[in-house]
Amino acid sequence: MSLPDKKGYFGSFGGKFIPETLSFCLKELEDAYRNIKKDKKFKKELKTLLDEYAGRPTPLYYAHSLSDYLGLKVYIKREDLLHSGAHKINNALGQALLAKFMGKKRIIAETGAGQHGVATATAATLLGIDCEVYMGQEDMERQKANVFRMRILGAKVIPVTIGTKTLKEACSQAFRDWVTNVSDTYYLLGSVVGPHPYPKIVRDFQTVIGKETRKQILAARGKLPDYLVACVGGGSNAIGFFHPFYKDKKVKFIGVEAAGFGQGGLSAASLVKGKPGVFQGSKSYILQGKDGQVKNAHSIAPGLDYPGVGPEHSFYKSIQRADYQAVSDKQALAGFNLLSRFEGIIPALEPAHAVYYLKKLAKFGKGKTVILCLSGRGDKDLDIVRKYNL
Ligand SMILES: *Cc1c(COP(=O)(O)O)cnc(C)c1O
């Protein structure tokens, strides 16, 4: 049986833990998505957008220097070469087109670091749909360039001033808006998190990464890889990369979370350090304190700085289909430098965590074939790196 099941569960994870007022919105979305998935016109339009606008298929690149240095055969899936600089555009285009097919006039989104907000603003503008993005006031201060980008693209950025003034509250505000305005509004969620059917919809739109990779590695080597390595924030680039290899039991999956300060300090490693619980509409691993309250997350990578993770990853962990590891801020910076210096590719700080993990893998995986999902490019992170590296 393919997962999630009808109620949105991956094993015991996922589901729909929502107030009654939201059930109509989610049901409408679920029905629309089920129909559109089979719609030839939708599929064709999406493929055109992905290929001609976003720049798919992305290359699978054999990293010669890094491979020699590590004693591994390292291939890199270049999602960093996509328009707007990261894999997030795959999901944003898919859902924005879904919104258009549903006849919605307005798209709303939540954003933390602003990357999902920028991808959503890009897709909405392209399709001629109004866009409003909820963003915590604290995050707006920290990520001024992305606020500016969204405004250039014609989106309205709405500051969220409640609670910690960050992603969590931005998400709640977006849901609140959706309940009130569902007749003309589509809520475009940014990762494989939240209540059913979002983890499934976002995963489906991101599986283009893994499907292409599977074909490309078979064409290049005539066999499947030994390992797939990807960073995990909410988990969308990783699940999109892993999922098409799910049945290839010999292909090992390694999800790399952010250990933040490391050694018991603040982190964003929900799977490695968290426990199952309910957060933002679904059951999954979350970082929580002794009495179950959600902890603050920290990572040097803005896109990994989230105390929860998608339910499908929790399921993969529970059945040991994937192995989850955590890499600290400092190690991620080493990963950032490694890829920049050996391959002339400046990675985003999120996949820099996965790059660093290759050094650990090299210790026990000599000669193995590894594919790294390079989810985004590093231009957005240069200010952060400058502060730490000097
Ligand atoms: C947002 C982001 C991530 C983390 O999100 P996932 O849903 O875990 O993929 C990873 N890499 C980049 C470049 C991002 O922008």
mmCIF file of C-alpha atoms and ligand atoms in Angstrom:
data_model
loop_
_atom_site.group_PDB
_atom_site.id
_atom_site.type_symbol
_atom_site.label_atom_id
_atom_site.label_comp_id
_atom_site.label_asym_id
_atom_site.label_seq_id
_atom_site.Cartn_x
_atom_site.Cartn_y
_atom_site.Cartn_z
ATOM 1 C CA MET A 1 0.000 0.000 0.000
ATOM 2 C CA SER A 2 1.266 3.431 -0.808
ATOM 3 C CA LEU A 3 1.577 5.859 2.048
ATOM 4 C CA PRO A 4 0.113 7.947 3.494
ATOM 5 C CA ASP A 5 -3.121 6.005 4.076
ATOM 6 C CA LYS A 6 -6.522 7.642 3.587
ATOM 7 C CA LYS A 7 -6.318 9.417 6.910
ATOM 8 C CA GLY A 8 -2.867 10.770 6.150
ATOM 9 C CA TYR A 9 -0.828 8.368 8.279
ATOM 10 C CA PHE A 10 2.655 7.056 7.592
ATOM 11 C CA GLY A 11 2.633 4.195 10.113
ATOM 12 C CA SER A 12 1.752 5.928 13.357
ATOM 13 C CA PHE A 13 2.907 9.373 12.165
ATOM 14 C CA GLY A 14 1.117 12.168 10.341
ATOM 15 C CA GLY A 15 -2.656 12.555 10.453
ATOM 16 C CA LYS A 16 -4.716 15.672 10.902
ATOM 17 C CA PHE A 17 -4.723 17.263 14.355
ATOM 18 C CA ILE A 18 -6.740 20.350 13.619
ATOM 19 C CA PRO A 19 -9.547 22.535 14.888
ATOM 20 C CA GLU A 20 -12.939 21.754 13.350
ATOM 21 C CA THR A 21 -12.888 25.036 11.393
ATOM 22 C CA LEU A 22 -9.964 23.828 9.291
ATOM 23 C CA SER A 23 -11.456 20.533 8.179
ATOM 24 C CA PHE A 24 -13.410 22.088 5.301
ATOM 25 C CA CYS A 25 -10.292 23.782 3.901
ATOM 26 C CA LEU A 26 -8.215 20.604 4.062
ATOM 27 C CA LYS A 27 -10.983 18.457 2.597
ATOM 28 C CA GLU A 28 -11.404 20.816 -0.364
ATOM 29 C CA LEU A 29 -7.654 20.747 -0.931
ATOM 30 C CA GLU A 30 -7.489 16.958 -0.683
ATOM 31 C CA ASP A 31 -10.294 16.492 -3.217
ATOM 32 C CA ALA A 32 -8.856 19.039 -5.641
ATOM 33 C CA TYR A 33 -5.412 17.492 -5.428
ATOM 34 C CA ARG A 34 -6.728 13.968 -6.004
ATOM 35 C CA ASN A 35 -8.433 15.105 -9.226
ATOM 36 C CA ILE A 36 -5.615 17.252 -10.503
ATOM 37 C CA LYS A 37 -2.996 14.550 -10.046
ATOM 38 C CA LYS A 38 -4.597 12.601 -12.893
ATOM 39 C CA ASP A 39 -5.264 15.654 -15.063
ATOM 40 C CA LYS A 40 -3.138 15.528 -18.237
ATOM 41 C CA LYS A 41 -3.360 19.274 -18.779
ATOM 42 C CA PHE A 42 -2.099 19.951 -15.253
ATOM 43 C CA LYS A 43 0.786 17.532 -15.608
ATOM 44 C CA LYS A 44 1.809 18.977 -18.936
ATOM 45 C CA GLU A 45 1.670 22.584 -17.723
ATOM 46 C CA LEU A 46 3.668 21.740 -14.621
ATOM 47 C CA LYS A 47 6.318 19.952 -16.632
ATOM 48 C CA THR A 48 6.662 22.958 -18.933
ATOM 49 C CA LEU A 49 7.043 25.303 -15.952
ATOM 50 C CA LEU A 50 9.623 23.059 -14.314
ATOM 51 C CA ASP A 51 11.652 22.529 -17.479
ATOM 52 C CA GLU A 52 11.434 25.859 -19.249
ATOM 53 C CA TYR A 53 11.115 28.245 -16.331
ATOM 54 C CA ALA A 54 12.816 26.587 -13.369
ATOM 55 C CA GLY A 55 15.547 24.848 -15.360
ATOM 56 C CA ARG A 56 14.821 21.132 -14.977
ATOM 57 C CA PRO A 57 16.167 18.558 -15.306
ATOM 58 C CA THR A 58 19.054 19.587 -13.059
ATOM 59 C CA PRO A 59 22.420 17.932 -13.740
ATOM 60 C CA LEU A 60 23.794 14.981 -11.820
ATOM 61 C CA TYR A 61 27.441 15.929 -11.555
ATOM 62 C CA TYR A 62 30.348 13.602 -10.748
ATOM 63 C CA ALA A 63 32.512 15.496 -8.258
ATOM 64 C CA HIS A 64 36.007 14.371 -9.287
ATOM 65 C CA SER A 65 38.170 16.290 -6.810
ATOM 66 C CA LEU A 66 35.952 15.672 -3.817
ATOM 67 C CA SER A 67 35.706 11.983 -4.740
ATOM 68 C CA ASP A 68 39.516 11.649 -4.920
ATOM 69 C CA TYR A 69 39.952 13.459 -1.625
ATOM 70 C CA LEU A 70 37.353 11.411 0.248
ATOM 71 C CA GLY A 71 37.911 8.029 -1.386
ATOM 72 C CA LEU A 72 34.237 7.872 -2.338
ATOM 73 C CA LYS A 73 32.453 8.186 -5.665
ATOM 74 C CA VAL A 74 30.495 11.367 -5.063
ATOM 75 C CA TYR A 75 27.728 12.528 -7.380
ATOM 76 C CA ILE A 76 25.909 15.785 -6.758
ATOM 77 C CA LYS A 77 22.292 16.443 -7.686
ATOM 78 C CA ARG A 78 22.369 20.120 -8.611
ATOM 79 C CA GLU A 79 19.122 21.569 -7.231
ATOM 80 C CA ASP A 80 21.197 24.686 -6.499
ATOM 81 C CA LEU A 81 21.090 25.475 -10.223
ATOM 82 C CA LEU A 82 17.327 25.919 -10.274
ATOM 83 C CA HIS A 83 15.749 29.326 -10.801
ATOM 84 C CA SER A 84 15.634 31.158 -7.442
ATOM 85 C CA GLY A 85 18.470 28.991 -6.189
ATOM 86 C CA ALA A 86 16.928 26.027 -4.397
ATOM 87 C CA HIS A 87 14.601 23.040 -4.568
ATOM 88 C CA LYS A 88 11.757 25.040 -2.981
ATOM 89 C CA ILE A 89 10.641 26.237 -6.420
ATOM 90 C CA ASN A 90 9.563 22.661 -7.345
ATOM 91 C CA ASN A 91 6.889 22.727 -4.664
ATOM 92 C CA ALA A 92 5.983 26.392 -5.097
ATOM 93 C CA LEU A 93 5.290 25.959 -8.822
ATOM 94 C CA GLY A 94 3.329 22.741 -8.253
ATOM 95 C CA GLN A 95 1.071 24.200 -5.591
ATOM 96 C CA ALA A 96 0.682 27.591 -7.289
ATOM 97 C CA LEU A 97 -0.490 25.796 -10.417
ATOM 98 C CA LEU A 98 -2.861 23.726 -8.286
ATOM 99 C CA ALA A 99 -4.225 27.001 -6.851
ATOM 100 C CA LYS A 100 -4.755 28.295 -10.381
ATOM 101 C CA PHE A 101 -6.593 25.137 -11.424
ATOM 102 C CA MET A 102 -8.755 25.473 -8.293
ATOM 103 C CA GLY A 103 -9.662 28.997 -9.417
ATOM 104 C CA LYS A 104 -8.135 30.689 -6.352
ATOM 105 C CA LYS A 105 -7.356 34.386 -6.674
ATOM 106 C CA ARG A 106 -4.974 34.711 -3.775
ATOM 107 C CA ILE A 107 -2.057 32.688 -2.417
ATOM 108 C CA ILE A 108 -0.839 32.948 1.157
ATOM 109 C CA ALA A 109 2.253 31.385 2.679
ATOM 110 C CA GLU A 110 4.281 31.269 5.877
ATOM 111 C CA THR A 111 7.988 31.818 5.817
ATOM 112 C CA GLY A 112 10.804 31.610 8.359
ATOM 113 C CA ALA A 113 14.069 32.585 6.741
ATOM 114 C CA GLY A 114 12.186 33.886 3.722
ATOM 115 C CA GLN A 115 13.313 31.265 1.210
ATOM 116 C CA HIS A 116 9.881 29.668 0.909
ATOM 117 C CA GLY A 117 8.321 33.132 0.789
ATOM 118 C CA VAL A 118 10.543 34.081 -2.138
ATOM 119 C CA ALA A 119 9.789 30.827 -4.002
ATOM 120 C CA THR A 120 6.055 31.345 -3.432
ATOM 121 C CA ALA A 121 6.179 34.994 -4.519
ATOM 122 C CA THR A 122 8.052 33.900 -7.649
ATOM 123 C CA ALA A 123 5.519 31.227 -8.597
ATOM 124 C CA ALA A 124 2.493 33.384 -7.767
ATOM 125 C CA THR A 125 3.768 36.313 -9.833
ATOM 126 C CA LEU A 126 4.525 34.026 -12.729
ATOM 127 C CA LEU A 127 0.969 32.668 -12.700
ATOM 128 C CA GLY A 128 -0.645 36.065 -12.095
ATOM 129 C CA ILE A 129 -2.029 35.320 -8.633
ATOM 130 C CA ASP A 130 -1.887 37.787 -5.686
ATOM 131 C CA CYS A 131 0.493 36.721 -2.947
ATOM 132 C CA GLU A 132 0.694 37.538 0.757
ATOM 133 C CA VAL A 133 3.366 36.073 2.995
ATOM 134 C CA TYR A 134 3.243 35.860 6.806
ATOM 135 C CA MET A 135 6.616 36.351 8.408
ATOM 136 C CA GLY A 136 7.603 36.807 12.048
ATOM 137 C CA GLN A 137 8.807 40.329 12.819
ATOM 138 C CA GLU A 138 11.964 38.883 14.355
ATOM 139 C CA ASP A 139 12.678 36.948 11.142
ATOM 140 C CA MET A 140 11.982 40.047 9.034
ATOM 141 C CA GLU A 141 14.750 41.836 10.929
ATOM 142 C CA ARG A 142 17.181 38.947 10.425
ATOM 143 C CA GLN A 143 16.369 38.313 6.772
ATOM 144 C CA LYS A 144 15.952 41.765 5.279
ATOM 145 C CA ALA A 145 17.192 40.778 1.825
ATOM 146 C CA ASN A 146 14.463 38.156 1.407
ATOM 147 C CA VAL A 147 11.775 40.589 2.592
ATOM 148 C CA PHE A 148 13.010 42.963 -0.082
ATOM 149 C CA ARG A 149 13.046 40.201 -2.721
ATOM 150 C CA MET A 150 9.442 39.260 -1.982
ATOM 151 C CA ARG A 151 8.386 42.906 -2.273
ATOM 152 C CA ILE A 152 10.232 43.301 -5.579
ATOM 153 C CA LEU A 153 8.330 40.272 -6.824
ATOM 154 C CA GLY A 154 5.075 42.007 -5.936
ATOM 155 C CA ALA A 155 4.173 40.052 -2.802
ATOM 156 C CA LYS A 156 2.868 41.642 0.369
ATOM 157 C CA VAL A 157 4.844 40.656 3.464
ATOM 158 C CA ILE A 158 2.728 40.685 6.631
ATOM 159 C CA PRO A 159 4.685 41.010 9.903
ATOM 160 C CA VAL A 160 3.613 38.624 12.664
ATOM 161 C CA THR A 161 4.048 40.210 16.078
ATOM 162 C CA ILE A 162 2.726 37.557 18.459
ATOM 163 C CA GLY A 163 4.700 35.054 20.583
ATOM 164 C CA THR A 164 8.308 34.509 19.539
ATOM 165 C CA LYS A 165 7.593 36.458 16.317
ATOM 166 C CA THR A 166 9.072 33.652 14.198
ATOM 167 C CA LEU A 167 8.048 30.790 11.897
ATOM 168 C CA LYS A 168 5.745 28.993 14.334
ATOM 169 C CA GLU A 169 3.484 32.016 14.731
ATOM 170 C CA ALA A 170 3.703 32.893 11.014
ATOM 171 C CA CYS A 171 2.316 29.417 10.315
ATOM 172 C CA SER A 172 -0.559 29.831 12.784
ATOM 173 C CA GLN A 173 -1.466 33.202 11.276
ATOM 174 C CA ALA A 174 -1.509 31.738 7.770
ATOM 175 C CA PHE A 175 -3.886 28.967 8.897
ATOM 176 C CA ARG A 176 -6.109 31.563 10.573
ATOM 177 C CA ASP A 177 -6.246 33.625 7.374
ATOM 178 C CA TRP A 178 -7.036 30.510 5.337
ATOM 179 C CA VAL A 179 -10.016 29.535 7.502
ATOM 180 C CA THR A 180 -11.513 33.011 7.056
ATOM 181 C CA ASN A 181 -10.816 33.387 3.323
ATOM 182 C CA VAL A 182 -10.870 29.851 1.934
ATOM 183 C CA SER A 183 -13.329 30.633 -0.866
ATOM 184 C CA ASP A 184 -10.733 32.633 -2.819
ATOM 185 C CA THR A 185 -7.482 31.772 -1.020
ATOM 186 C CA TYR A 186 -4.939 28.961 -1.371
ATOM 187 C CA TYR A 187 -2.478 28.242 1.457
ATOM 188 C CA LEU A 188 0.866 27.231 -0.044
ATOM 189 C CA LEU A 189 2.794 25.373 2.658
ATOM 190 C CA GLY A 190 6.557 25.112 2.323
ATOM 191 C CA SER A 191 7.686 21.677 3.482
ATOM 192 C CA VAL A 192 6.467 18.125 4.109
ATOM 193 C CA VAL A 193 4.959 19.136 7.450
ATOM 194 C CA GLY A 194 1.568 20.203 8.799
ATOM 195 C CA PRO A 195 -1.732 18.298 8.622
ATOM 196 C CA HIS A 196 -2.675 15.848 5.861
ATOM 197 C CA PRO A 197 -2.665 16.278 2.852
ATOM 198 C CA TYR A 198 0.302 18.721 2.899
ATOM 199 C CA PRO A 199 3.060 16.184 3.661
ATOM 200 C CA LYS A 200 1.868 14.128 0.705
ATOM 201 C CA ILE A 201 1.338 17.039 -1.721
ATOM 202 C CA VAL A 202 4.735 18.609 -1.035
ATOM 203 C CA ARG A 203 6.463 15.219 -1.209
ATOM 204 C CA ASP A 204 4.842 14.437 -4.554
ATOM 205 C CA PHE A 205 5.968 17.755 -6.023
ATOM 206 C CA GLN A 206 9.519 17.203 -4.766
ATOM 207 C CA THR A 207 9.869 13.597 -5.999
ATOM 208 C CA VAL A 208 10.951 15.055 -9.331
ATOM 209 C CA ILE A 209 14.394 15.262 -7.663
ATOM 210 C CA GLY A 210 14.618 11.531 -6.939
ATOM 211 C CA LYS A 211 12.991 10.428 -10.191
ATOM 212 C CA GLU A 212 15.518 12.337 -12.271
ATOM 213 C CA THR A 213 18.395 11.176 -10.084
ATOM 214 C CA ARG A 214 17.415 7.530 -10.475
ATOM 215 C CA LYS A 215 17.417 7.779 -14.272
ATOM 216 C CA GLN A 216 20.627 9.803 -14.337
ATOM 217 C CA ILE A 217 22.659 7.484 -12.128
ATOM 218 C CA LEU A 218 21.480 4.434 -14.073
ATOM 219 C CA ALA A 219 22.518 6.138 -17.305
ATOM 220 C CA ALA A 220 25.890 7.162 -15.863
ATOM 221 C CA ARG A 221 26.845 3.965 -14.012
ATOM 222 C CA GLY A 222 24.376 1.272 -14.991
ATOM 223 C CA LYS A 223 23.571 0.634 -11.349
ATOM 224 C CA LEU A 224 22.002 2.242 -8.326
ATOM 225 C CA PRO A 225 24.069 4.127 -5.719
ATOM 226 C CA ASP A 226 25.001 2.797 -2.294
ATOM 227 C CA TYR A 227 23.968 5.934 -0.416
ATOM 228 C CA LEU A 228 21.733 8.964 -0.792
ATOM 229 C CA VAL A 229 22.605 11.854 1.514
ATOM 230 C CA ALA A 230 20.438 14.945 2.039
ATOM 231 C CA CYS A 231 19.889 17.584 4.697
ATOM 232 C CA VAL A 232 16.651 17.552 6.681
ATOM 233 C CA GLY A 233 14.850 20.643 7.951
ATOM 234 C CA GLY A 234 11.146 20.036 7.485
ATOM 235 C CA GLY A 235 12.359 17.296 5.176
ATOM 236 C CA SER A 236 11.072 18.162 1.695
ATOM 237 C CA ASN A 237 14.266 17.991 -0.365
ATOM 238 C CA ALA A 238 15.293 14.773 1.399
ATOM 239 C CA ILE A 239 11.962 12.982 1.003
ATOM 240 C CA GLY A 240 11.666 14.087 -2.640
ATOM 241 C CA PHE A 241 15.123 12.653 -3.212
ATOM 242 C CA PHE A 242 14.643 9.422 -1.207
ATOM 243 C CA HIS A 243 11.089 8.456 -2.053
ATOM 244 C CA PRO A 244 11.606 7.196 -5.642
ATOM 245 C CA PHE A 245 14.286 4.825 -4.248
ATOM 246 C CA TYR A 246 12.082 3.598 -1.386
ATOM 247 C CA LYS A 247 11.723 0.091 -2.774
ATOM 248 C CA ASP A 248 15.406 -0.207 -3.690
ATOM 249 C CA LYS A 249 16.296 -1.700 -0.343
ATOM 250 C CA LYS A 250 20.037 -1.724 -1.036
ATOM 251 C CA VAL A 251 20.137 2.028 -1.439
ATOM 252 C CA LYS A 252 20.761 3.475 2.019
ATOM 253 C CA PHE A 253 19.248 6.821 2.965
ATOM 254 C CA ILE A 254 21.029 9.237 5.271
ATOM 255 C CA GLY A 255 19.189 12.341 6.454
ATOM 256 C CA VAL A 256 21.411 14.996 8.006
ATOM 257 C CA GLU A 257 19.891 17.268 10.628
ATOM 258 C CA ALA A 258 21.331 20.356 12.262
ATOM 259 C CA ALA A 259 23.043 19.734 15.610
ATOM 260 C CA GLY A 260 23.351 23.515 16.031
ATOM 261 C CA PHE A 261 25.727 24.374 18.868
ATOM 262 C CA GLY A 262 26.215 20.633 19.490
ATOM 263 C CA GLN A 263 26.903 18.891 22.818
ATOM 264 C CA GLY A 264 23.548 19.429 24.449
ATOM 265 C CA GLY A 265 23.212 23.040 23.245
ATOM 266 C CA LEU A 266 20.321 24.279 21.136
ATOM 267 C CA SER A 267 19.833 22.309 17.917
ATOM 268 C CA ALA A 268 17.276 21.586 15.221
ATOM 269 C CA ALA A 269 17.767 17.803 15.222
ATOM 270 C CA SER A 270 14.150 16.692 15.762
ATOM 271 C CA LEU A 271 14.701 13.075 14.682
ATOM 272 C CA VAL A 272 18.052 12.577 16.393
ATOM 273 C CA LYS A 273 17.251 14.386 19.644
ATOM 274 C CA GLY A 274 13.458 14.723 19.750
ATOM 275 C CA LYS A 275 10.493 12.560 20.723
ATOM 276 C CA PRO A 276 7.169 11.829 19.028
ATOM 277 C CA GLY A 277 4.457 14.360 19.697
ATOM 278 C CA VAL A 278 1.826 16.511 18.020
ATOM 279 C CA PHE A 279 2.913 19.839 16.561
ATOM 280 C CA GLN A 280 1.342 22.071 13.906
ATOM 281 C CA GLY A 281 -1.312 19.622 12.870
ATOM 282 C CA SER A 282 0.462 16.287 12.686
ATOM 283 C CA LYS A 283 2.194 13.627 14.744
ATOM 284 C CA SER A 284 5.925 13.454 14.264
ATOM 285 C CA TYR A 285 9.250 13.808 16.046
ATOM 286 C CA ILE A 286 9.614 17.174 17.722
ATOM 287 C CA LEU A 287 12.122 18.833 19.995
ATOM 288 C CA GLN A 288 10.421 19.015 23.341
ATOM 289 C CA GLY A 289 11.215 19.690 26.973
ATOM 290 C CA LYS A 290 10.442 17.353 29.907
ATOM 291 C CA ASP A 291 6.808 18.414 30.160
ATOM 292 C CA GLY A 292 6.257 18.202 26.419
ATOM 293 C CA GLN A 293 6.469 21.896 25.505
ATOM 294 C CA VAL A 294 8.099 22.566 22.128
ATOM 295 C CA LYS A 295 11.683 23.752 22.452
ATOM 296 C CA ASN A 296 13.288 26.577 20.539
ATOM 297 C CA ALA A 297 15.407 25.353 17.665
ATOM 298 C CA HIS A 298 18.749 26.689 16.517
ATOM 299 C CA SER A 299 20.851 26.164 13.423
ATOM 300 C CA ILE A 300 23.352 28.279 11.529
ATOM 301 C CA ALA A 301 21.311 27.335 8.443
ATOM 302 C CA PRO A 302 18.125 29.426 8.409
ATOM 303 C CA GLY A 303 16.212 26.725 6.498
ATOM 304 C CA LEU A 304 16.935 24.023 9.086
ATOM 305 C CA ASP A 305 15.985 26.116 12.102
ATOM 306 C CA TYR A 306 12.698 24.351 12.941
ATOM 307 C CA PRO A 307 11.757 22.191 15.963
ATOM 308 C CA GLY A 308 9.667 19.693 13.949
ATOM 309 C CA VAL A 309 10.088 17.409 10.944
ATOM 310 C CA GLY A 310 7.837 15.751 8.370
ATOM 311 C CA PRO A 311 5.906 12.628 9.480
ATOM 312 C CA GLU A 312 7.237 10.490 6.621
ATOM 313 C CA HIS A 313 10.768 10.898 7.984
ATOM 314 C CA SER A 314 9.536 9.854 11.436
ATOM 315 C CA PHE A 315 8.103 6.780 9.757
ATOM 316 C CA TYR A 316 11.371 6.054 7.908
ATOM 317 C CA LYS A 317 13.161 6.329 11.240
ATOM 318 C CA SER A 318 10.705 4.008 12.975
ATOM 319 C CA ILE A 319 11.113 1.267 10.350
ATOM 320 C CA GLN A 320 14.839 2.022 9.997
ATOM 321 C CA ARG A 321 14.505 2.720 6.285
ATOM 322 C CA ALA A 322 16.642 5.812 6.755
ATOM 323 C CA ASP A 323 19.410 6.703 9.155
ATOM 324 C CA TYR A 324 19.392 10.202 10.645
ATOM 325 C CA GLN A 325 22.543 11.947 11.766
ATOM 326 C CA ALA A 326 23.271 15.407 13.110
ATOM 327 C CA VAL A 327 26.019 17.828 12.095
ATOM 328 C CA SER A 328 26.899 20.983 14.082
ATOM 329 C CA ASP A 329 27.123 24.617 12.945
ATOM 330 C CA LYS A 330 30.917 24.429 12.976
ATOM 331 C CA GLN A 331 30.997 21.218 10.966
ATOM 332 C CA ALA A 332 28.517 22.665 8.453
ATOM 333 C CA LEU A 333 30.921 25.568 7.903
ATOM 334 C CA ALA A 334 33.661 23.032 7.225
ATOM 335 C CA GLY A 335 31.309 21.375 4.712
ATOM 336 C CA PHE A 336 30.653 24.771 3.143
ATOM 337 C CA ASN A 337 34.391 25.367 2.680
ATOM 338 C CA LEU A 338 35.006 21.816 1.474
ATOM 339 C CA LEU A 339 32.611 22.011 -1.462
ATOM 340 C CA SER A 340 33.617 25.576 -2.323
ATOM 341 C CA ARG A 341 37.330 24.735 -2.435
ATOM 342 C CA PHE A 342 37.252 21.299 -4.017
ATOM 343 C CA GLU A 343 34.520 21.783 -6.588
ATOM 344 C CA GLY A 344 34.046 25.530 -7.019
ATOM 345 C CA ILE A 345 30.453 25.163 -5.869
ATOM 346 C CA ILE A 346 29.323 27.401 -2.998
ATOM 347 C CA PRO A 347 26.543 25.484 -1.220
ATOM 348 C CA ALA A 348 23.736 26.869 0.922
ATOM 349 C CA LEU A 349 24.373 26.274 4.626
ATOM 350 C CA GLU A 350 21.557 23.695 4.765
ATOM 351 C CA PRO A 351 23.112 21.159 2.344
ATOM 352 C CA ALA A 352 26.569 22.096 3.724
ATOM 353 C CA HIS A 353 25.509 19.871 6.655
ATOM 354 C CA ALA A 354 25.122 16.962 4.236
ATOM 355 C CA VAL A 355 28.436 17.796 2.568
ATOM 356 C CA TYR A 356 30.201 17.552 5.915
ATOM 357 C CA TYR A 357 28.595 14.202 6.614
ATOM 358 C CA LEU A 358 30.432 12.807 3.572
ATOM 359 C CA LYS A 359 33.634 13.110 5.608
ATOM 360 C CA LYS A 360 32.143 10.770 8.224
ATOM 361 C CA LEU A 361 30.831 8.420 5.561
ATOM 362 C CA ALA A 362 34.294 8.264 3.994
ATOM 363 C CA LYS A 363 35.559 6.576 7.170
ATOM 364 C CA PHE A 364 33.400 3.477 6.778
ATOM 365 C CA GLY A 365 32.289 3.632 3.158
ATOM 366 C CA LYS A 366 35.533 3.579 1.140
ATOM 367 C CA GLY A 367 34.899 3.259 -2.589
ATOM 368 C CA LYS A 368 31.103 3.481 -2.246
ATOM 369 C CA THR A 369 28.913 5.494 -4.588
ATOM 370 C CA VAL A 370 27.149 8.365 -2.854
ATOM 371 C CA ILE A 371 24.723 10.913 -4.221
ATOM 372 C CA LEU A 372 24.409 14.191 -2.378
ATOM 373 C CA CYS A 373 21.335 16.348 -2.820
ATOM 374 C CA LEU A 374 22.621 19.898 -3.115
ATOM 375 C CA SER A 375 19.339 21.581 -2.219
ATOM 376 C CA GLY A 376 20.441 25.179 -2.763
ATOM 377 C CA ARG A 377 23.201 27.650 -3.526
ATOM 378 C CA GLY A 378 25.084 29.655 -0.943
ATOM 379 C CA ASP A 379 24.698 33.272 -2.072
ATOM 380 C CA LYS A 380 21.947 33.878 0.478
ATOM 381 C CA ASP A 381 24.243 32.834 3.342
ATOM 382 C CA LEU A 382 27.384 34.846 2.635
ATOM 383 C CA ASP A 383 26.747 37.336 5.462
ATOM 384 C CA ILE A 384 26.305 34.543 7.986
ATOM 385 C CA VAL A 385 29.458 32.778 6.821
ATOM 386 C CA ARG A 386 31.469 36.002 6.900
ATOM 387 C CA LYS A 387 30.526 36.533 10.553
ATOM 388 C CA TYR A 388 31.591 33.030 11.586
ATOM 389 C CA ASN A 389 34.600 32.421 9.372
ATOM 390 C CA LEU A 390 36.627 35.533 10.101
HETATM 391 C C1 LIG B 1 14.460 25.466 3.111
HETATM 392 C C2 LIG B 1 15.684 24.778 2.716
HETATM 393 C C3 LIG B 1 16.020 23.499 3.225
HETATM 394 C C4 LIG B 1 15.221 22.815 4.282
HETATM 395 O O1 LIG B 1 13.932 22.428 3.925
HETATM 396 P P1 LIG B 1 13.528 20.927 3.628
HETATM 397 O O2 LIG B 1 12.052 20.965 3.625
HETATM 398 O O3 LIG B 1 14.087 20.089 4.747
HETATM 399 O O4 LIG B 1 14.114 20.542 2.337
HETATM 400 C C5 LIG B 1 17.147 22.871 2.736
HETATM 401 N N1 LIG B 1 17.939 23.459 1.819
HETATM 402 C C6 LIG B 1 17.661 24.667 1.308
HETATM 403 C C7 LIG B 1 18.589 25.254 0.290
HETATM 404 C C8 LIG B 1 16.538 25.374 1.732
HETATM 405 O O5 LIG B 1 16.283 26.591 1.239
#
